[in-house]
């Protein structure tokens, strides 16, 4: 099948992200119900996560019935078009649960297998309904916050860089990650833990963070945000020439990335278990 233009795919992603964001915002106002836990008691899923993903999946199936679907809260399905929609209906569910206004709807469409190591992301949209913000990007066409094109700041020294990160839901791993943060906090301006990978990556694109790194992300956490950061001029990857993925994601302006990456690698060697490096 012929791959549609990335702008056409982006229009669909952003329209559905806006609708899904309104549904999630309405459900938040009505009161949040925890439906289940996943990897640990702290890692929760709400009824709103499931309802929002069902809406997104339904809208995508109506518009593009031959595409695959890979979401956080429901079974993945393949397609025949070569495209897959990678969806996190509420990225930042713990924030959502507590009423912290840092959560978003993340929708991306990728070409190839739904694997960050090999896919090519064509379009992505991240909606923060509480802030009324919509971040978007289409491959080769730049990244935007609303109608404003985004460009990552360059020539920021590491000592003045605002760094974002996240932590595992597993307590023992969080303690080791805290050792890494302790090794970084004196080398940067400050550190933020916002609680939504999609919004962290959009924050890099918008210059609200200068750097971001995290281990243990899922494909739906990073699919749209990585494209948005890249299209704003960020380098997104891992150690060496590695692609971003579950093992590690690093994002920042290319010059700052090159300074930061070996420092982070050294701290991982010192503090993380061998299987976590």
Short mmCIF file of C-alpha atoms in Angstrom, two decimals:
data_model
loop_
_atom_site.label_atom_id
_atom_site.label_comp_id
_atom_site.label_asym_id
_atom_site.label_seq_id
_atom_site.Cartn_x
_atom_site.Cartn_y
_atom_site.Cartn_z
CA UNK A 1 0.00 0.00 0.00
CA UNK A 2 1.10 3.59 -0.61
CA UNK A 3 2.17 5.40 2.57
CA UNK A 4 0.11 8.57 2.96
CA UNK A 5 1.81 11.93 3.44
CA UNK A 6 3.11 12.52 6.95
CA UNK A 7 1.01 15.68 7.15
CA UNK A 8 -2.16 13.65 6.52
CA UNK A 9 -1.20 11.22 9.26
CA UNK A 10 -0.38 14.10 11.59
CA UNK A 11 -3.80 15.68 11.12
CA UNK A 12 -5.40 12.42 12.16
CA UNK A 13 -3.09 12.03 15.18
CA UNK A 14 -3.70 15.53 16.44
CA UNK A 15 -7.47 15.43 15.93
CA UNK A 16 -7.75 12.19 17.88
CA UNK A 17 -5.34 13.40 20.58
CA UNK A 18 -7.51 16.46 21.13
CA UNK A 19 -10.68 14.36 21.41
CA UNK A 20 -9.02 11.80 23.68
CA UNK A 21 -7.58 14.54 25.86
CA UNK A 22 -11.03 16.00 26.44
CA UNK A 23 -12.38 12.60 27.44
CA UNK A 24 -9.54 12.02 29.91
CA UNK A 25 -9.94 15.52 31.34
CA UNK A 26 -13.66 14.96 31.84
CA UNK A 27 -13.05 11.67 33.59
CA UNK A 28 -10.44 13.30 35.83
CA UNK A 29 -13.00 15.89 36.94
CA UNK A 30 -15.50 13.14 37.71
CA UNK A 31 -13.05 11.26 39.92
CA UNK A 32 -10.38 8.68 39.17
CA UNK A 33 -10.84 4.97 39.80
CA UNK A 34 -7.79 2.68 39.89
CA UNK A 35 -8.63 -0.39 37.85
CA UNK A 36 -5.47 -2.45 38.42
CA UNK A 37 -1.74 -2.47 39.13
CA UNK A 38 0.84 -3.62 36.60
CA UNK A 39 4.57 -4.05 37.26
CA UNK A 40 4.23 -3.07 40.94
CA UNK A 41 1.57 -1.69 43.31
CA UNK A 42 2.81 1.80 42.45
CA UNK A 43 2.35 1.23 38.70
CA UNK A 44 -1.37 1.72 38.25
CA UNK A 45 -3.90 1.79 35.44
CA UNK A 46 -7.16 3.68 35.76
CA UNK A 47 -10.52 3.14 34.12
CA UNK A 48 -9.85 6.38 32.25
CA UNK A 49 -6.64 4.94 30.72
CA UNK A 50 -8.63 2.06 29.29
CA UNK A 51 -11.57 4.14 28.14
CA UNK A 52 -9.31 6.71 26.49
CA UNK A 53 -7.30 4.05 24.65
CA UNK A 54 -10.52 2.41 23.47
CA UNK A 55 -11.64 5.74 22.00
CA UNK A 56 -8.31 6.27 20.25
CA UNK A 57 -8.29 2.74 18.90
CA UNK A 58 -11.85 3.07 17.62
CA UNK A 59 -11.18 6.37 15.85
CA UNK A 60 -8.02 5.02 14.22
CA UNK A 61 -9.78 1.85 13.07
CA UNK A 62 -12.55 3.94 11.50
CA UNK A 63 -10.06 6.16 9.65
CA UNK A 64 -7.34 3.62 8.78
CA UNK A 65 -8.60 0.04 9.15
CA UNK A 66 -5.49 -1.55 7.59
CA UNK A 67 -2.98 -0.09 10.07
CA UNK A 68 -1.62 -1.88 13.11
CA UNK A 69 -2.14 -0.73 16.70
CA UNK A 70 0.28 -0.88 19.63
CA UNK A 71 -1.02 0.69 22.83
CA UNK A 72 -0.30 0.47 26.53
CA UNK A 73 -3.66 -0.79 27.72
CA UNK A 74 -4.91 -3.26 25.12
CA UNK A 75 -3.70 -6.08 22.92
CA UNK A 76 -1.46 -5.15 20.01
CA UNK A 77 -2.70 -5.98 16.53
CA UNK A 78 -0.88 -6.07 13.22
CA UNK A 79 -1.99 -4.53 9.97
CA UNK A 80 -1.38 -4.82 6.25
CA UNK A 81 -0.38 -1.23 5.47
CA UNK A 82 3.11 -1.30 6.99
CA UNK A 83 2.08 1.39 9.50
CA UNK A 84 1.42 1.02 13.22
CA UNK A 85 -0.09 3.51 15.64
CA UNK A 86 1.82 3.61 18.94
CA UNK A 87 -0.37 5.04 21.69
CA UNK A 88 -0.17 5.99 25.35
CA UNK A 89 -3.67 7.13 26.29
CA UNK A 90 -2.55 8.82 29.53
CA UNK A 91 1.21 9.20 29.89
CA UNK A 92 1.81 10.17 33.50
CA UNK A 93 -0.95 8.10 35.08
CA UNK A 94 0.31 8.67 38.64
CA UNK A 95 0.19 12.43 38.03
CA UNK A 96 -3.31 11.95 36.65
CA UNK A 97 -4.31 9.96 39.73
CA UNK A 98 -3.09 12.68 42.10
CA UNK A 99 -4.39 15.62 40.10
CA UNK A 100 -0.93 16.87 39.15
CA UNK A 101 -1.32 18.75 35.83
CA UNK A 102 1.52 16.99 34.00
CA UNK A 103 0.03 14.15 31.97
CA UNK A 104 -0.76 13.79 28.33
CA UNK A 105 -2.16 11.79 25.44
CA UNK A 106 0.59 10.51 23.13
CA UNK A 107 -0.16 9.24 19.61
CA UNK A 108 2.46 8.36 16.98
CA UNK A 109 2.45 6.47 13.71
CA UNK A 110 5.50 4.49 12.68
CA UNK A 111 6.61 2.66 9.57
CA UNK A 112 8.02 -0.83 10.07
CA UNK A 113 7.86 -3.09 13.10
CA UNK A 114 6.71 -1.35 16.31
CA UNK A 115 10.26 -1.37 17.73
CA UNK A 116 12.15 1.88 18.47
CA UNK A 117 15.38 0.21 17.32
CA UNK A 118 14.12 -0.13 13.74
CA UNK A 119 10.96 1.88 13.16
CA UNK A 120 10.70 5.19 11.30
CA UNK A 121 8.31 7.58 13.00
CA UNK A 122 6.22 9.52 10.51
CA UNK A 123 4.08 11.73 12.74
CA UNK A 124 3.31 12.31 16.38
CA UNK A 125 1.11 14.39 18.65
CA UNK A 126 1.22 14.92 22.41
CA UNK A 127 -1.69 16.68 24.08
CA UNK A 128 -1.53 18.13 27.61
CA UNK A 129 -5.23 18.82 28.19
CA UNK A 130 -4.80 20.62 31.52
CA UNK A 131 -2.40 23.17 30.01
CA UNK A 132 -4.28 23.32 26.71
CA UNK A 133 -1.06 22.51 24.83
CA UNK A 134 -0.63 20.42 21.69
CA UNK A 135 2.85 19.38 20.55
CA UNK A 136 3.13 17.98 17.04
CA UNK A 137 5.70 16.87 14.50
CA UNK A 138 5.79 15.25 11.08
CA UNK A 139 8.97 13.70 9.72
CA UNK A 140 11.09 16.31 7.98
CA UNK A 141 8.63 19.12 8.66
CA UNK A 142 9.64 20.43 12.07
CA UNK A 143 8.09 20.38 15.52
CA UNK A 144 5.43 22.73 16.82
CA UNK A 145 3.70 23.82 19.99
CA UNK A 146 0.38 24.96 18.58
CA UNK A 147 1.45 27.09 15.61
CA UNK A 148 4.87 28.02 17.03
CA UNK A 149 7.80 26.13 15.57
CA UNK A 150 10.16 24.73 18.19
CA UNK A 151 13.97 24.82 18.20
CA UNK A 152 16.13 23.42 20.98
CA UNK A 153 18.53 25.95 22.52
CA UNK A 154 22.20 25.30 21.74
CA UNK A 155 25.48 26.37 23.34
CA UNK A 156 24.13 25.79 26.85
CA UNK A 157 26.97 24.66 29.14
CA UNK A 158 26.33 21.57 31.22
CA UNK A 159 26.60 23.59 34.42
CA UNK A 160 23.60 25.68 33.32
CA UNK A 161 21.56 22.82 31.87
CA UNK A 162 18.21 21.88 33.39
CA UNK A 163 18.05 18.08 33.38
CA UNK A 164 14.97 15.89 33.42
CA UNK A 165 14.77 12.21 34.31
CA UNK A 166 12.42 9.53 35.61
CA UNK A 167 12.54 6.56 37.94
CA UNK A 168 11.55 2.91 37.92
CA UNK A 169 8.46 1.63 39.68
CA UNK A 170 10.76 -0.95 41.33
CA UNK A 171 12.05 0.40 44.65
CA UNK A 172 15.48 -1.28 44.53
CA UNK A 173 16.16 0.06 41.06
CA UNK A 174 15.01 3.54 42.11
CA UNK A 175 17.67 3.54 44.82
CA UNK A 176 20.40 2.82 42.25
CA UNK A 177 18.97 5.47 39.94
CA UNK A 178 19.11 7.93 42.84
CA UNK A 179 22.86 7.24 43.12
CA UNK A 180 23.22 8.27 39.47
CA UNK A 181 21.21 11.45 40.11
CA UNK A 182 23.40 12.23 43.11
CA UNK A 183 26.41 12.06 40.80
CA UNK A 184 24.77 14.48 38.35
CA UNK A 185 23.12 17.06 40.58
CA UNK A 186 26.32 18.99 41.23
CA UNK A 187 27.20 19.15 37.53
CA UNK A 188 23.99 20.72 36.18
CA UNK A 189 21.78 23.71 36.97
CA UNK A 190 19.15 21.46 38.57
CA UNK A 191 17.16 18.28 38.03
CA UNK A 192 13.45 17.81 37.40
CA UNK A 193 11.33 14.65 37.70
CA UNK A 194 8.09 15.58 35.93
CA UNK A 195 6.55 12.13 35.66
CA UNK A 196 5.63 11.94 31.97
CA UNK A 197 8.21 10.86 29.41
CA UNK A 198 6.15 12.27 26.54
CA UNK A 199 6.00 15.71 28.17
CA UNK A 200 9.69 15.53 29.12
CA UNK A 201 10.63 15.01 25.48
CA UNK A 202 8.32 17.82 24.40
CA UNK A 203 9.94 19.98 27.08
CA UNK A 204 13.35 19.35 25.50
CA UNK A 205 11.88 20.41 22.15
CA UNK A 206 10.44 23.58 23.70
CA UNK A 207 13.58 24.49 25.67
CA UNK A 208 11.93 23.87 29.04
CA UNK A 209 14.49 21.15 29.68
CA UNK A 210 17.97 21.13 28.18
CA UNK A 211 18.57 17.41 28.70
CA UNK A 212 16.48 14.36 29.51
CA UNK A 213 17.40 10.76 30.15
CA UNK A 214 15.52 7.72 31.41
CA UNK A 215 15.79 3.93 31.55
CA UNK A 216 12.90 1.51 31.31
CA UNK A 217 10.61 3.42 28.96
CA UNK A 218 8.13 1.56 26.80
CA UNK A 219 7.70 2.21 23.06
CA UNK A 220 4.44 4.08 23.63
CA UNK A 221 6.14 6.35 26.19
CA UNK A 222 8.65 7.69 23.71
CA UNK A 223 7.30 7.29 20.16
CA UNK A 224 5.67 10.70 19.64
CA UNK A 225 7.92 12.67 21.99
CA UNK A 226 11.14 11.43 20.40
CA UNK A 227 10.01 12.60 16.97
CA UNK A 228 8.97 15.99 18.37
CA UNK A 229 12.34 16.44 20.08
CA UNK A 230 14.27 15.38 16.96
CA UNK A 231 12.28 17.63 14.67
CA UNK A 232 13.08 20.53 17.02
CA UNK A 233 16.79 19.81 16.54
CA UNK A 234 17.56 17.56 19.51
CA UNK A 235 19.72 14.48 19.34
CA UNK A 236 17.79 11.49 20.69
CA UNK A 237 19.58 8.21 21.31
CA UNK A 238 21.43 6.17 23.89
CA UNK A 239 25.08 5.39 24.63
CA UNK A 240 27.43 5.46 21.66
CA UNK A 241 25.56 5.09 18.41
CA UNK A 242 22.63 3.29 20.03
CA UNK A 243 19.01 4.10 19.28
CA UNK A 244 16.69 5.11 22.08
CA UNK A 245 14.58 2.37 23.60
CA UNK A 246 13.77 0.48 26.79
CA UNK A 247 17.43 0.24 27.80
CA UNK A 248 18.02 3.99 27.69
CA UNK A 249 16.89 7.25 26.15
CA UNK A 250 18.94 10.45 26.14
CA UNK A 251 17.72 13.67 24.50
CA UNK A 252 19.23 17.13 24.23
CA UNK A 253 20.84 19.64 21.91
CA UNK A 254 23.59 17.79 19.99
CA UNK A 255 26.46 19.78 21.53
CA UNK A 256 25.18 19.25 25.07
CA UNK A 257 24.38 15.59 24.41
CA UNK A 258 28.01 14.94 23.45
CA UNK A 259 29.24 16.40 26.76
CA UNK A 260 26.61 14.66 28.89
CA UNK A 261 26.60 11.15 27.42
CA UNK A 262 30.07 10.00 28.66
CA UNK A 263 29.38 11.42 32.13
CA UNK A 264 26.13 9.47 32.34
CA UNK A 265 27.84 6.33 31.00
CA UNK A 266 30.47 6.54 33.74
CA UNK A 267 27.83 6.90 36.44
CA UNK A 268 25.88 3.95 35.06
CA UNK A 269 29.06 1.86 35.18
CA UNK A 270 29.57 2.84 38.81
CA UNK A 271 26.08 2.52 40.20
CA UNK A 272 23.78 0.45 38.01
CA UNK A 273 23.65 -3.33 37.97
CA UNK A 274 25.33 -4.92 34.97
CA UNK A 275 21.99 -5.87 33.42
CA UNK A 276 20.77 -2.26 33.74
CA UNK A 277 23.66 -0.56 31.91
#
